[in-house]
PDB file of C-alpha atoms in Angstrom:
ATOM      1  CA  UNK A 147       0.000   0.000   0.000  1.00 72.00           C
ATOM      2  CA  UNK A 148       1.155   3.544  -0.776  1.00 91.00           C
ATOM      3  CA  UNK A 149       2.843   5.324   2.113  1.00 93.00           C
ATOM      4  CA  UNK A 150       0.819   8.164   3.578  1.00 96.00           C
ATOM      5  CA  UNK A 151       3.074  10.928   4.874  1.00 97.00           C
ATOM      6  CA  UNK A 152       0.951  14.065   4.484  1.00 97.00           C
ATOM      7  CA  UNK A 153      -2.736  14.842   4.826  1.00 98.00           C
ATOM      8  CA  UNK A 154      -3.631  18.210   3.338  1.00 96.00           C
ATOM      9  CA  UNK A 155      -7.082  19.646   2.893  1.00 95.00           C
ATOM     10  CA  UNK A 156      -9.771  21.825   4.387  1.00 95.00           C
ATOM     11  CA  UNK A 157     -11.063  21.207   7.898  1.00 97.00           C
ATOM     12  CA  UNK A 158     -14.647  21.079   9.126  1.00 97.00           C
ATOM     13  CA  UNK A 159     -15.223  22.245  12.726  1.00 97.00           C
ATOM     14  CA  UNK A 160     -17.572  20.085  14.787  1.00 97.00           C
ATOM     15  CA  UNK A 161     -16.688  20.969  18.411  1.00 95.00           C
ATOM     16  CA  UNK A 162     -19.152  18.649  20.158  1.00 97.00           C
ATOM     17  CA  UNK A 163     -17.888  16.931  23.299  1.00 97.00           C
ATOM     18  CA  UNK A 164     -18.823  13.271  23.870  1.00 97.00           C
ATOM     19  CA  UNK A 165     -19.922  12.709  20.274  1.00 97.00           C
ATOM     20  CA  UNK A 166     -20.589   8.984  20.414  1.00 97.00           C
ATOM     21  CA  UNK A 167     -20.529   6.271  17.778  1.00 97.00           C
ATOM     22  CA  UNK A 168     -24.337   5.998  17.868  1.00 96.00           C
ATOM     23  CA  UNK A 169     -24.448   9.577  16.603  1.00 97.00           C
ATOM     24  CA  UNK A 170     -21.570   9.128  14.188  1.00 97.00           C
ATOM     25  CA  UNK A 171     -23.212   6.049  12.633  1.00 96.00           C
ATOM     26  CA  UNK A 172     -26.853   5.504  13.722  1.00 95.00           C
ATOM     27  CA  UNK A 173     -28.088   1.944  14.203  1.00 91.00           C
ATOM     28  CA  UNK A 174     -30.362   1.901  11.133  1.00 90.00           C
ATOM     29  CA  UNK A 175     -27.278   2.020   8.901  1.00 90.00           C
ATOM     30  CA  UNK A 176     -25.708  -1.077  10.438  1.00 87.00           C
ATOM     31  CA  UNK A 177     -28.011  -3.568   8.724  1.00 81.00           C
ATOM     32  CA  UNK A 178     -25.527  -4.445   6.019  1.00 76.00           C
ATOM     33  CA  UNK A 179     -23.042  -7.247   5.398  1.00 71.00           C
ATOM     34  CA  UNK A 180     -20.392  -5.056   3.787  1.00 76.00           C
ATOM     35  CA  UNK A 181     -19.108  -1.481   4.058  1.00 81.00           C
ATOM     36  CA  UNK A 182     -21.103   0.001   1.184  1.00 83.00           C
ATOM     37  CA  UNK A 183     -23.232   3.114   1.632  1.00 86.00           C
ATOM     38  CA  UNK A 184     -22.083   4.133   5.086  1.00 94.00           C
ATOM     39  CA  UNK A 185     -21.288   7.697   4.004  1.00 95.00           C
ATOM     40  CA  UNK A 186     -25.051   8.293   3.770  1.00 94.00           C
ATOM     41  CA  UNK A 187     -25.469   7.487   7.437  1.00 95.00           C
ATOM     42  CA  UNK A 188     -22.594   9.534   8.811  1.00 97.00           C
ATOM     43  CA  UNK A 189     -23.882  11.897  11.523  1.00 97.00           C
ATOM     44  CA  UNK A 190     -27.317  11.481   9.991  1.00 97.00           C
ATOM     45  CA  UNK A 191     -29.353  13.067  12.784  1.00 96.00           C
ATOM     46  CA  UNK A 192     -27.047  16.091  12.829  1.00 96.00           C
ATOM     47  CA  UNK A 193     -27.161  16.467   9.050  1.00 97.00           C
ATOM     48  CA  UNK A 194     -30.889  15.846   8.487  1.00 97.00           C
ATOM     49  CA  UNK A 195     -34.160  16.650  10.260  1.00 96.00           C
ATOM     50  CA  UNK A 196     -37.004  14.210  11.008  1.00 94.00           C
ATOM     51  CA  UNK A 197     -38.306  14.630   7.440  1.00 95.00           C
ATOM     52  CA  UNK A 198     -34.917  13.845   5.931  1.00 94.00           C
ATOM     53  CA  UNK A 199     -34.267  17.433   4.860  1.00 97.00           C
ATOM     54  CA  UNK A 200     -30.722  18.785   5.275  1.00 96.00           C
ATOM     55  CA  UNK A 201     -30.198  20.979   8.327  1.00 96.00           C
ATOM     56  CA  UNK A 202     -28.805  24.349   7.258  1.00 94.00           C
ATOM     57  CA  UNK A 203     -26.972  24.802  10.549  1.00 93.00           C
ATOM     58  CA  UNK A 204     -24.925  21.618  10.155  1.00 96.00           C
ATOM     59  CA  UNK A 205     -21.379  22.371   9.075  1.00 95.00           C
ATOM     60  CA  UNK A 206     -21.275  19.312   6.816  1.00 95.00           C
ATOM     61  CA  UNK A 207     -24.192  20.670   4.788  1.00 96.00           C
ATOM     62  CA  UNK A 208     -22.445  23.942   4.059  1.00 95.00           C
ATOM     63  CA  UNK A 209     -20.782  24.269   0.657  1.00 94.00           C
ATOM     64  CA  UNK A 210     -17.569  25.711   2.090  1.00 93.00           C
ATOM     65  CA  UNK A 211     -16.893  22.430   3.901  1.00 95.00           C
ATOM     66  CA  UNK A 212     -18.122  20.061   1.190  1.00 90.00           C
ATOM     67  CA  UNK A 213     -14.669  18.662   0.445  1.00 92.00           C
ATOM     68  CA  UNK A 214     -13.219  18.682   3.963  1.00 96.00           C
ATOM     69  CA  UNK A 215     -10.758  15.880   4.647  1.00 97.00           C
ATOM     70  CA  UNK A 216     -10.110  16.741   8.305  1.00 98.00           C
ATOM     71  CA  UNK A 217     -12.707  16.942  11.073  1.00 98.00           C
ATOM     72  CA  UNK A 218     -12.012  19.022  14.172  1.00 98.00           C
ATOM     73  CA  UNK A 219     -13.976  17.482  17.018  1.00 98.00           C
ATOM     74  CA  UNK A 220     -14.591  17.818  20.733  1.00 97.00           C
ATOM     75  CA  UNK A 221     -13.356  15.914  23.764  1.00 98.00           C
ATOM     76  CA  UNK A 222     -14.010  12.176  24.169  1.00 98.00           C
ATOM     77  CA  UNK A 223     -14.695  11.835  20.452  1.00 98.00           C
ATOM     78  CA  UNK A 224     -16.050   8.415  19.466  1.00 97.00           C
ATOM     79  CA  UNK A 225     -17.302   7.301  22.874  1.00 97.00           C
ATOM     80  CA  UNK A 226     -20.201   4.876  23.237  1.00 92.00           C
ATOM     81  CA  UNK A 227     -20.592   1.467  21.638  1.00 88.00           C
ATOM     82  CA  UNK A 228     -17.849  -0.226  19.676  1.00 87.00           C
ATOM     83  CA  UNK A 229     -18.871  -0.081  16.027  1.00 89.00           C
ATOM     84  CA  UNK A 230     -16.229  -0.042  13.327  1.00 93.00           C
ATOM     85  CA  UNK A 231     -18.883   1.251  10.949  1.00 94.00           C
ATOM     86  CA  UNK A 232     -18.367   4.707  12.466  1.00 96.00           C
ATOM     87  CA  UNK A 233     -14.787   4.713  11.202  1.00 96.00           C
ATOM     88  CA  UNK A 234     -15.710   3.271   7.823  1.00 96.00           C
ATOM     89  CA  UNK A 235     -18.459   5.874   7.370  1.00 96.00           C
ATOM     90  CA  UNK A 236     -16.080   8.727   8.118  1.00 97.00           C
ATOM     91  CA  UNK A 237     -13.616   7.434   5.564  1.00 97.00           C
ATOM     92  CA  UNK A 238     -16.271   6.903   2.911  1.00 96.00           C
ATOM     93  CA  UNK A 239     -17.462  10.452   3.477  1.00 96.00           C
ATOM     94  CA  UNK A 240     -13.942  11.676   2.717  1.00 96.00           C
ATOM     95  CA  UNK A 241     -12.323  12.245   6.081  1.00 98.00           C
ATOM     96  CA  UNK A 242      -8.720  11.151   6.466  1.00 98.00           C
ATOM     97  CA  UNK A 243      -8.117  12.521   9.953  1.00 98.00           C
ATOM     98  CA  UNK A 244      -9.864  13.722  13.090  1.00 98.00           C
ATOM     99  CA  UNK A 245      -8.266  16.265  15.436  1.00 98.00           C
ATOM    100  CA  UNK A 246      -9.689  16.438  18.959  1.00 98.00           C
ATOM    101  CA  UNK A 247      -8.679  16.968  22.604  1.00 98.00           C
ATOM    102  CA  UNK A 248      -9.270  13.276  23.408  1.00 98.00           C
ATOM    103  CA  UNK A 249     -10.703  10.076  21.951  1.00 98.00           C
ATOM    104  CA  UNK A 250     -12.511   7.048  23.292  1.00 97.00           C
ATOM    105  CA  UNK A 251     -10.073   4.140  23.540  1.00 95.00           C
ATOM    106  CA  UNK A 252     -11.950   1.609  21.397  1.00 95.00           C
ATOM    107  CA  UNK A 253     -12.678   4.184  18.688  1.00 97.00           C
ATOM    108  CA  UNK A 254      -8.998   5.127  18.680  1.00 96.00           C
ATOM    109  CA  UNK A 255      -7.965   1.507  18.059  1.00 94.00           C
ATOM    110  CA  UNK A 256     -10.604   1.005  15.367  1.00 95.00           C
ATOM    111  CA  UNK A 257      -9.558   4.191  13.581  1.00 96.00           C
ATOM    112  CA  UNK A 258      -5.839   3.497  13.581  1.00 94.00           C
ATOM    113  CA  UNK A 259      -6.477  -0.090  12.471  1.00 93.00           C
ATOM    114  CA  UNK A 260      -8.299   1.303   9.413  1.00 94.00           C
ATOM    115  CA  UNK A 261      -5.870   4.144   8.610  1.00 96.00           C
ATOM    116  CA  UNK A 262      -8.050   6.973   9.883  1.00 97.00           C
ATOM    117  CA  UNK A 263      -5.521   9.229  11.616  1.00 98.00           C
ATOM    118  CA  UNK A 264      -6.536  10.557  15.030  1.00 98.00           C
ATOM    119  CA  UNK A 265      -4.575  13.550  16.313  1.00 98.00           C
ATOM    120  CA  UNK A 266      -4.866  14.562  19.948  1.00 98.00           C
ATOM    121  CA  UNK A 267      -4.040  18.185  20.787  1.00 98.00           C
ATOM    122  CA  UNK A 268      -4.457  20.384  23.822  1.00 97.00           C
ATOM    123  CA  UNK A 269      -7.753  22.259  24.139  1.00 97.00           C
ATOM    124  CA  UNK A 270      -6.124  25.627  23.366  1.00 97.00           C
ATOM    125  CA  UNK A 271      -4.794  24.266  20.064  1.00 97.00           C
ATOM    126  CA  UNK A 272      -8.180  22.751  19.219  1.00 97.00           C
ATOM    127  CA  UNK A 273      -9.898  26.067  19.973  1.00 97.00           C
ATOM    128  CA  UNK A 274      -7.465  27.914  17.695  1.00 96.00           C
ATOM    129  CA  UNK A 275      -7.982  25.468  14.829  1.00 97.00           C
ATOM    130  CA  UNK A 276     -11.757  25.499  15.311  1.00 97.00           C
ATOM    131  CA  UNK A 277     -11.819  29.289  15.296  1.00 96.00           C
ATOM    132  CA  UNK A 278      -9.744  29.493  12.123  1.00 96.00           C
ATOM    133  CA  UNK A 279     -11.820  26.855  10.318  1.00 96.00           C
ATOM    134  CA  UNK A 280     -15.025  28.667  11.339  1.00 95.00           C
ATOM    135  CA  UNK A 281     -13.874  32.165  10.444  1.00 95.00           C
ATOM    136  CA  UNK A 282     -12.159  31.152   7.200  1.00 93.00           C
ATOM    137  CA  UNK A 283     -14.104  28.221   5.708  1.00 92.00           C
ATOM    138  CA  UNK A 284     -12.126  26.206   3.219  1.00 88.00           C
ATOM    139  CA  UNK A 285      -8.750  27.214   4.593  1.00 86.00           C
ATOM    140  CA  UNK A 286      -6.213  24.452   4.117  1.00 92.00           C
ATOM    141  CA  UNK A 287      -4.663  22.508   6.953  1.00 96.00           C
ATOM    142  CA  UNK A 288      -1.655  20.200   6.690  1.00 97.00           C
ATOM    143  CA  UNK A 289      -0.705  17.207   8.829  1.00 98.00           C
ATOM    144  CA  UNK A 290       2.850  15.890   8.526  1.00 98.00           C
ATOM    145  CA  UNK A 291       2.633  12.293   9.734  1.00 97.00           C
ATOM    146  CA  UNK A 292       6.374  11.733   9.876  1.00 97.00           C
ATOM    147  CA  UNK A 293       7.200  14.923  11.776  1.00 98.00           C
ATOM    148  CA  UNK A 294       3.956  14.692  13.784  1.00 98.00           C
ATOM    149  CA  UNK A 295       2.867  18.275  13.200  1.00 98.00           C
ATOM    150  CA  UNK A 296      -0.363  20.049  12.328  1.00 98.00           C
ATOM    151  CA  UNK A 297      -0.035  23.326  10.437  1.00 98.00           C
ATOM    152  CA  UNK A 298      -3.024  25.599   9.948  1.00 95.00           C
ATOM    153  CA  UNK A 299      -3.640  27.848   6.974  1.00 91.00           C
ATOM    154  CA  UNK A 300      -2.435  30.853   8.946  1.00 92.00           C
ATOM    155  CA  UNK A 301       0.854  29.137   9.735  1.00 93.00           C
ATOM    156  CA  UNK A 302       0.203  28.057  13.324  1.00 94.00           C
ATOM    157  CA  UNK A 303       1.965  24.764  13.984  1.00 97.00           C
ATOM    158  CA  UNK A 304       1.216  22.237  16.684  1.00 98.00           C
ATOM    159  CA  UNK A 305       3.136  19.079  17.573  1.00 98.00           C
ATOM    160  CA  UNK A 306       1.248  15.925  18.476  1.00 98.00           C
ATOM    161  CA  UNK A 307       2.239  12.660  20.090  1.00 97.00           C
ATOM    162  CA  UNK A 308       1.515   9.207  18.695  1.00 97.00           C
ATOM    163  CA  UNK A 309       2.794   5.734  19.538  1.00 95.00           C
ATOM    164  CA  UNK A 310       5.365   4.230  17.190  1.00 94.00           C
ATOM    165  CA  UNK A 311       3.098   1.277  16.367  1.00 92.00           C
ATOM    166  CA  UNK A 312       0.085   3.393  15.441  1.00 94.00           C
ATOM    167  CA  UNK A 313       2.251   5.835  13.509  1.00 95.00           C
ATOM    168  CA  UNK A 314       3.635   3.014  11.407  1.00 94.00           C
ATOM    169  CA  UNK A 315       0.169   1.538  10.866  1.00 93.00           C
ATOM    170  CA  UNK A 316      -1.198   4.782   9.427  1.00 95.00           C
ATOM    171  CA  UNK A 317       1.848   5.706   7.346  1.00 96.00           C
ATOM    172  CA  UNK A 318       2.329   2.254   5.841  1.00 93.00           C
ATOM    173  CA  UNK A 319      -1.330   1.237   5.721  1.00 91.00           C
ATOM    174  CA  UNK A 320      -0.972  -1.733   8.058  1.00 85.00           C
ATOM    175  CA  UNK A 321      -3.504  -3.263  10.417  1.00 78.00           C
ATOM    176  CA  UNK A 322      -2.819  -5.460  13.441  1.00 75.00           C
ATOM    177  CA  UNK A 323      -2.752  -8.596  11.291  1.00 80.00           C
ATOM    178  CA  UNK A 324      -0.132  -7.024   9.021  1.00 75.00           C
ATOM    179  CA  UNK A 325       1.964  -6.109  12.051  1.00 70.00           C
ATOM    180  CA  UNK A 326       1.809  -9.694  13.288  1.00 72.00           C
ATOM    181  CA  UNK A 327       2.760 -11.124   9.895  1.00 72.00           C
ATOM    182  CA  UNK A 328       5.624  -8.644   9.673  1.00 69.00           C
ATOM    183  CA  UNK A 329       7.086 -10.324  12.753  1.00 69.00           C
ATOM    184  CA  UNK A 330       6.443 -13.845  11.474  1.00 73.00           C
ATOM    185  CA  UNK A 331      10.136 -14.765  11.205  1.00 77.00           C
ATOM    186  CA  UNK A 332      10.755 -13.698  14.801  1.00 75.00           C
ATOM    187  CA  UNK A 333       7.649 -15.569  15.973  1.00 75.00           C
ATOM    188  CA  UNK A 334       8.732 -18.771  14.219  1.00 74.00           C
ATOM    189  CA  UNK A 335      12.266 -18.434  15.623  1.00 80.00           C
ATOM    190  CA  UNK A 336      10.861 -18.056  19.150  1.00 82.00           C
ATOM    191  CA  UNK A 337       8.611 -21.063  18.618  1.00 78.00           C
ATOM    192  CA  UNK A 338      11.558 -23.155  17.452  1.00 77.00           C
ATOM    193  CA  UNK A 339      13.675 -22.178  20.473  1.00 82.00           C
ATOM    194  CA  UNK A 340      10.794 -22.766  22.864  1.00 76.00           C
ATOM    195  CA  UNK A 341      10.035 -26.281  21.699  1.00 77.00           C
ATOM    196  CA  UNK A 342      13.733 -27.125  21.478  1.00 76.00           C
ATOM    197  CA  UNK A 343      13.928 -26.440  25.232  1.00 82.00           C
ATOM    198  CA  UNK A 344      10.525 -27.868  26.080  1.00 76.00           C
ATOM    199  CA  UNK A 345       9.989 -30.704  23.629  1.00 75.00           C
ATOM    200  CA  UNK A 346       7.434 -32.272  25.979  1.00 72.00           C
ATOM    201  CA  UNK A 347       5.094 -29.296  25.361  1.00 67.00           C
ATOM    202  CA  UNK A 348       4.669 -29.962  21.637  1.00 66.00           C
ATOM    203  CA  UNK A 349       1.215 -30.966  20.462  1.00 61.00           C
ATOM    204  CA  UNK A 350       1.397 -34.234  18.584  1.00 54.00           C
TER     205      UNK A 350
END
């Protein structure tokens, strides 16, 4: 898979704390056996009213944010039930990254396992990015995955932390199975040494 070292695009501000996976991908869109069509369900109740008409006050329905590839969210983003569909829907909609003050643990793992980059920044940095994205819709934002920096359209730069394993997964497009297979030689060598010392433990 092609290495992903830079994410560059406009950002959509959605500063809602505790936005859970039930809101990100409502239950009625989970009745499928594949990943198709999940973009339609993304944040459905925020995007549409009870009649199915688009809500004018929803940032994702505004033309200036139509092609946003980065979502700026609130604290505890992705809390609630564990549903990978929430991640898949965000990707199908066009998002490559989410920047927020904090993320729910299971959502974080699901996102990184599917190459949706999650960037955690301090609240002051989030507020600055949200303000800029709101005041200047369509302004470009750049994330350097190797240097671990976020640079806003006005030139403000913020460093973010990420574990080496998750960083590699996103850059190289690997999931947890790929990481395991990448260590296959070391696993087989360990297995050989183990059974050489403990031959009685081998399953016949």
